[in-house]
Amino acid sequence: MASPLNLLLLSTPVGPLGSGLGGGVELTLTNLCQELGQRGQRLTVLAPMGSELPDVTSPQVTIQPVAGTLQPTAHTQERDCEVLLPGDGVLPAMWDYARRQQQQYDLIVNFAYDWLPFYLTPFFDQPVAHFVTMGSLTTAMDRAIATVANQFPGRIGVYTQTQAETFLPGTACEVLGSAIDLSRYRFCPEPGAALAWMGRISPEKGLEDAIAAAETTGCPLKIMGKIENPAYWQQIQQQYPNAPIEYLGFLGTDQLQAVLGQCRALVMTPRWVEAFGNVAIEALACGVPVIAYRRGGPTEIIRPGETGWLVEPDSVSGLVEAISKIDQLDRWACRRQAEQDYSLTALGDRFEQWFQAILGRRAKTVPC
Ligand code: UDP
């Protein structure tokens, strides 16, 4: 067996790991740490103060908390906005730690969707790889990602091809997908009457459309997730005072899968190009079909007519029609798809190959 790699992973600076503010990247990071740790790789995760990885049991994984003001989220900024960096920010503090400690690591892996790590890449002696977790949002980020892709081929990883296509033409990306620990999601053959909606409660997730569809069909809707934008949440509650909805809060995986499994389908209503949609594969693992707008990552996940339905983007009537056809879908087919395509083993293999390719390429170009 090849000797273990020493990996330094830099988490998202928008919130502590475990808070839900980071969205799907928190789950991806958790799963990657668990899988690579079990394979014997040594991982240090730099993350904002208060971070925890409760679902990672591998002793090979340690968290190094870093103090500082959280970074503003990229999806709340205008396309042509300037780069924002709080003076006492956690992001520069994390990269300062990485710079000082870099010789202890074979590879540094960035999970932040922020300009600074891309800009700093050529200044590091050790190789820096970037797992980009959202599609194109700002001009500055598009340029920063394209620059690294051109200067350091193979260093940009993404979730999906659809996501990769949102970046500047010629930005070559490695498509790495996502995965979940299937053993933590129980298959539920007999659901109740409710539908599920899960995710950060923030305008780009389009929750109001799922609520409108619930109101029209009369199907109860269970909502799970972090309220990232309280004003938006309040506004949509006022807009649909009589909709049959129930907000259950931000749930941990064990509770989340128990509720989700009981639902007839997961409804995904992204207004943006969803880079992946981790909630979709969590649903499939429970045997829950997915109804989603035909936009971004879900188009690469859902098999229409088999494990879900893809709907005309932003069409509530399209959602309503798809809801009427849920019973045509086989819940076992959903679970099977999750097992075939989204296991942690497959994710670990893809990431390890990506890391080895970066290190192999570097060994050829950098004399020892
Ligand atoms: N999630 C959670 N608890 C909840 C609702 C959602 O932990 O109550 C997690 C879910 O498991 C998923 C993430 O929130 O990992 C949402 O990720 P996704 O990729 O769907 O969207 P993103 O937030 O990255 O845009």
XYZ file of C-alpha atoms and ligand atoms in Angstrom:
393
model
C 0.000 0.000 0.000
C 1.242 3.523 -0.795
C 2.305 5.497 2.282
C -0.496 7.592 3.815
C -0.924 11.143 2.692
C -0.838 14.073 5.088
C -3.679 16.282 3.996
C -4.628 19.749 5.186
C -8.269 20.503 4.396
C -9.508 24.096 4.738
C -13.220 24.227 5.426
C -15.679 26.921 4.444
C -15.134 30.179 6.397
C -18.839 31.156 6.313
C -19.706 29.221 9.465
C -18.452 26.596 11.912
C -18.664 23.014 10.706
C -21.863 21.552 12.118
C -23.770 24.850 12.077
C -25.422 24.225 8.703
C -24.345 27.656 7.428
C -21.965 25.980 4.997
C -24.740 23.887 3.404
C -23.796 20.709 1.548
C -20.057 21.302 1.799
C -20.299 20.366 5.490
C -21.670 16.940 4.600
C -19.139 16.427 1.816
C -16.260 17.311 4.121
C -17.602 15.042 6.869
C -17.965 12.115 4.491
C -14.595 12.624 2.883
C -12.839 12.799 6.262
C -14.587 9.665 7.463
C -13.760 7.663 4.349
C -10.164 8.823 3.846
C -9.458 8.539 7.573
C -10.620 4.936 7.537
C -8.283 4.310 4.625
C -5.364 5.442 6.767
C -4.823 8.931 5.325
C -3.994 11.608 7.911
C -6.250 14.623 7.775
C -6.214 17.968 9.543
C -9.295 20.129 9.031
C -8.875 23.876 9.539
C -12.261 25.363 10.322
C -13.827 28.328 12.152
C -13.944 28.258 15.950
C -16.808 26.135 17.280
C -16.533 23.591 14.462
C -17.225 19.944 15.115
C -17.356 16.752 13.086
C -19.572 14.602 15.330
C -20.100 11.971 12.631
C -16.406 11.378 11.990
C -15.133 8.506 14.115
C -11.721 8.026 12.507
C -8.812 8.899 14.853
C -6.850 9.915 11.750
C -8.877 13.128 11.529
C -8.260 16.202 13.686
C -9.938 19.603 13.664
C -7.813 22.698 14.095
C -10.134 25.577 15.051
C -9.246 29.068 13.847
C -10.556 32.344 15.311
C -11.793 35.287 13.298
C -14.826 36.976 11.808
C -16.834 34.727 9.516
C -16.664 35.357 5.781
C -19.789 36.759 4.034
C -21.442 34.149 1.806
C -20.776 34.417 -1.938
C -24.371 33.718 -2.957
C -25.624 36.884 -1.250
C -23.332 39.140 -3.323
C -23.826 40.892 -6.662
C -22.126 39.386 -9.710
C -19.719 42.314 -10.143
C -19.090 43.024 -6.471
C -15.618 43.638 -5.124
C -13.848 40.955 -3.132
C -14.805 41.215 0.552
C -12.349 40.331 3.299
C -13.048 41.305 6.931
C -9.839 42.695 8.447
C -9.929 40.177 11.289
C -11.395 37.473 9.074
C -11.165 33.768 9.735
C -10.354 33.159 6.062
C -6.991 34.985 6.011
C -6.209 33.483 9.432
C -6.787 29.969 8.072
C -4.525 30.627 5.110
C -1.865 32.126 7.337
C -1.893 28.885 9.351
C -1.693 26.880 6.111
C 1.282 28.939 4.904
C 3.193 28.453 8.156
C 2.465 24.731 8.494
C 2.520 23.735 4.816
C 5.736 21.675 4.975
C 3.986 19.138 7.221
C 1.509 18.302 4.467
C 1.653 16.632 1.073
C -1.348 18.500 -0.201
C -3.570 21.398 0.862
C -7.226 21.197 -0.178
C -9.442 24.255 -0.205
C -13.227 23.936 0.271
C -13.935 27.678 0.479
C -15.770 29.392 -2.347
C -13.663 32.518 -1.918
C -11.222 34.509 -3.991
C -8.295 34.540 -1.517
C -7.311 30.826 -1.632
C -7.240 30.894 -5.438
C -5.143 34.055 -5.453
C -2.696 32.561 -2.936
C -2.206 29.257 -4.780
C 0.988 30.218 -6.687
C 2.555 31.626 -3.498
C 2.542 28.232 -1.760
C 5.448 25.772 -1.973
C 3.121 22.823 -1.385
C 0.379 22.097 -3.920
C -3.052 23.574 -3.282
C -6.152 21.876 -4.767
C -9.606 23.448 -4.772
C -12.934 21.675 -4.412
C -15.412 24.245 -5.727
C -18.841 23.752 -4.193
C -21.011 26.260 -6.067
C -21.479 27.286 -9.679
C -20.522 30.661 -11.144
C -21.665 33.512 -8.888
C -19.260 36.428 -9.319
C -16.918 37.725 -11.996
C -14.012 37.820 -9.542
C -14.474 34.151 -8.616
C -14.868 33.057 -12.249
C -11.548 34.711 -13.083
C -9.792 33.353 -9.996
C -10.953 29.792 -10.736
C -10.002 30.049 -14.430
C -6.547 31.398 -13.550
C -5.778 28.436 -11.270
C -7.219 25.986 -13.812
C -4.880 27.369 -16.490
C -1.791 27.777 -14.345
C -2.175 24.503 -12.448
C -4.025 21.961 -14.608
C -6.006 19.382 -12.663
C -6.246 21.371 -9.445
C -9.949 22.338 -9.705
C -12.491 19.767 -8.531
C -16.256 20.229 -8.800
C -19.416 18.295 -7.975
C -20.997 18.049 -11.444
C -20.464 18.731 -15.139
C -23.453 21.115 -15.162
C -21.740 23.133 -12.443
C -18.409 23.119 -14.349
C -20.161 24.525 -17.416
C -21.157 27.683 -15.521
C -17.510 28.802 -15.301
C -15.519 30.673 -17.993
C -15.021 28.703 -21.218
C -11.911 26.543 -21.056
C -11.955 26.194 -17.235
C -11.049 22.508 -16.992
C -12.497 20.790 -13.909
C -12.359 17.307 -12.431
C -15.910 16.112 -11.777
C -15.866 14.360 -8.392
C -19.539 14.130 -7.428
C -20.696 13.578 -3.883
C -21.660 10.671 -1.643
C -23.215 9.711 1.650
C -22.681 7.079 4.290
C -25.465 4.773 3.133
C -25.433 2.824 6.392
C -26.832 5.891 8.155
C -29.940 6.188 5.930
C -32.680 3.592 6.446
C -34.818 2.505 3.531
C -38.493 3.170 4.206
C -40.885 1.246 1.906
C -44.150 2.712 3.209
C -44.240 6.489 3.485
C -46.856 8.697 5.089
C -48.752 11.463 3.273
C -46.219 14.294 3.565
C -43.679 15.696 1.141
C -40.240 16.913 2.270
C -38.237 20.034 1.541
C -34.708 20.346 2.975
C -31.919 22.875 2.721
C -30.757 26.307 3.734
C -33.748 28.635 3.930
C -32.467 31.313 1.606
C -33.950 32.843 -1.594
C -31.795 30.864 -4.062
C -33.457 27.673 -2.801
C -36.965 28.775 -3.852
C -38.815 27.291 -0.865
C -41.931 29.381 -1.659
C -42.578 27.294 -4.781
C -42.622 24.064 -2.786
C -45.025 25.688 -0.324
C -47.255 26.891 -3.181
C -47.334 23.338 -4.587
C -48.198 21.957 -1.129
C -51.046 24.442 -0.843
C -52.424 23.552 -4.285
C -52.224 19.783 -3.784
C -53.115 19.769 -0.096
C -50.100 17.524 0.593
C -48.461 18.387 3.920
C -44.883 19.667 3.531
C -42.213 18.992 6.163
C -39.466 21.626 6.015
C -36.015 20.942 7.467
C -33.004 23.220 7.404
C -31.081 26.183 8.685
C -32.905 29.516 8.518
C -30.111 31.423 6.832
C -32.279 34.395 5.912
C -34.902 35.064 8.642
C -36.550 37.969 6.731
C -37.125 35.729 3.722
C -38.573 32.955 5.908
C -40.939 35.390 7.583
C -42.042 36.788 4.237
C -42.922 33.399 2.745
C -44.825 32.388 5.884
C -46.900 35.563 5.529
C -47.391 34.876 1.825
C -48.849 31.395 2.475
C -50.603 31.607 5.878
C -52.818 28.577 5.180
C -50.363 26.232 3.488
C -50.055 22.803 5.166
C -46.431 23.228 6.230
C -44.478 22.191 9.293
C -40.993 23.537 10.088
C -38.929 21.009 12.022
C -35.688 22.982 12.445
C -32.141 22.107 11.425
C -31.791 18.379 12.059
C -28.762 16.112 12.427
C -28.435 13.215 9.992
C -30.056 10.584 12.240
C -33.201 12.611 12.824
C -33.248 13.982 9.303
C -33.232 10.574 7.651
C -35.957 9.302 10.009
C -38.308 12.132 8.991
C -37.274 12.090 5.340
C -37.821 8.351 4.964
C -41.474 8.810 5.954
C -42.067 11.286 3.134
C -43.563 10.504 -0.276
C -41.037 12.633 -2.165
C -38.438 15.342 -1.711
C -39.222 18.578 -3.550
C -36.227 20.642 -4.755
C -36.910 24.116 -6.101
C -33.564 25.816 -6.759
C -33.626 29.218 -8.436
C -29.857 28.984 -9.072
C -27.766 26.366 -10.820
C -27.503 23.975 -7.892
C -23.923 22.649 -7.954
C -25.041 19.231 -6.758
C -27.862 18.980 -4.252
C -26.725 16.658 -1.490
C -30.276 16.498 -0.206
C -31.240 14.602 -3.381
C -28.950 11.656 -2.663
C -29.959 11.598 1.006
C -33.560 11.208 -0.161
C -32.706 8.461 -2.654
C -30.865 6.559 0.077
C -34.081 6.498 2.144
C -36.049 5.307 -0.885
C -37.605 8.736 -1.372
C -38.068 9.912 -4.982
C -36.988 13.441 -5.879
C -39.013 16.060 -7.737
C -36.740 18.895 -8.863
C -36.517 21.761 -11.291
C -34.554 20.794 -14.410
C -31.612 22.984 -13.413
C -28.073 22.215 -12.201
C -26.927 19.131 -10.280
C -30.319 17.408 -9.863
C -30.449 16.922 -13.664
C -27.405 14.651 -13.350
C -28.811 12.761 -10.365
C -32.510 12.116 -10.978
C -33.601 9.446 -13.475
C -36.970 10.778 -14.655
C -39.755 8.239 -14.403
C -37.569 5.939 -12.303
C -36.226 7.787 -9.256
C -38.021 11.106 -9.624
C -39.304 13.771 -11.988
C -37.574 16.772 -13.514
C -39.847 19.776 -13.856
C -39.768 22.940 -15.969
C -37.753 25.429 -13.844
C -39.846 27.826 -11.727
C -43.115 26.110 -12.695
C -45.338 25.462 -9.675
C -47.900 23.767 -11.932
C -45.087 21.475 -13.115
C -44.406 20.559 -9.471
C -48.101 19.895 -8.912
C -48.247 17.589 -11.931
C -45.126 15.708 -10.802
C -46.602 15.294 -7.310
C -49.634 13.616 -8.891
C -47.283 11.045 -10.487
C -45.207 10.081 -7.426
C -46.885 6.697 -7.140
C -45.488 5.683 -10.526
C -41.996 5.637 -8.983
C -40.411 2.637 -7.256
C -38.837 3.444 -3.887
C -36.468 0.479 -4.184
C -35.108 1.921 -7.442
C -34.227 5.080 -5.477
C -32.287 3.170 -2.836
C -30.549 1.080 -5.518
C -29.424 4.201 -7.354
C -27.969 5.656 -4.150
C -26.076 2.408 -3.532
C -24.767 2.216 -7.081
C -23.732 5.828 -7.606
C -23.225 7.531 -4.267
C -21.314 5.267 -1.885
C -18.474 6.622 0.246
C -16.134 4.061 -1.318
C -16.718 5.550 -4.761
C -16.183 9.080 -3.399
C -12.982 8.071 -1.597
C -11.643 6.439 -4.770
C -12.350 9.515 -6.884
C -10.754 11.927 -4.410
C -7.713 9.718 -3.878
C -7.196 9.458 -7.637
C -7.530 13.225 -7.922
C -4.954 13.805 -5.167
C -2.541 11.251 -6.628
C -2.837 12.808 -10.086
C -1.975 16.237 -8.641
C 0.990 14.861 -6.707
C 2.157 12.751 -9.680
C 1.996 15.706 -12.030
C 3.925 17.797 -9.565
C 6.614 15.126 -9.087
C 7.226 15.294 -12.838
C 7.489 19.084 -12.970
C 9.251 19.958 -9.693
C 12.825 18.658 -9.293
C 13.465 17.228 -5.795
N -29.252 19.596 6.131
C -29.117 19.224 7.452
N -30.176 19.359 8.290
C -31.369 19.835 7.869
C -31.517 20.206 6.495
C -30.435 20.070 5.658
O -28.056 18.771 7.874
O -32.287 19.950 8.670
C -28.085 19.464 5.242
C -28.242 18.328 4.266
O -27.890 17.109 4.880
C -27.278 18.733 3.152
C -27.196 20.251 3.274
O -27.922 20.605 4.437
O -26.009 18.187 3.380
C -27.726 20.962 2.062
O -26.823 20.714 1.029
P -27.149 20.854 -0.501
O -25.978 20.306 -1.254
O -28.461 20.244 -0.828
O -27.283 22.425 -0.752
P -26.295 23.683 -0.424
O -26.706 24.167 0.918
O -24.884 23.180 -0.456
O -26.579 24.676 -1.489
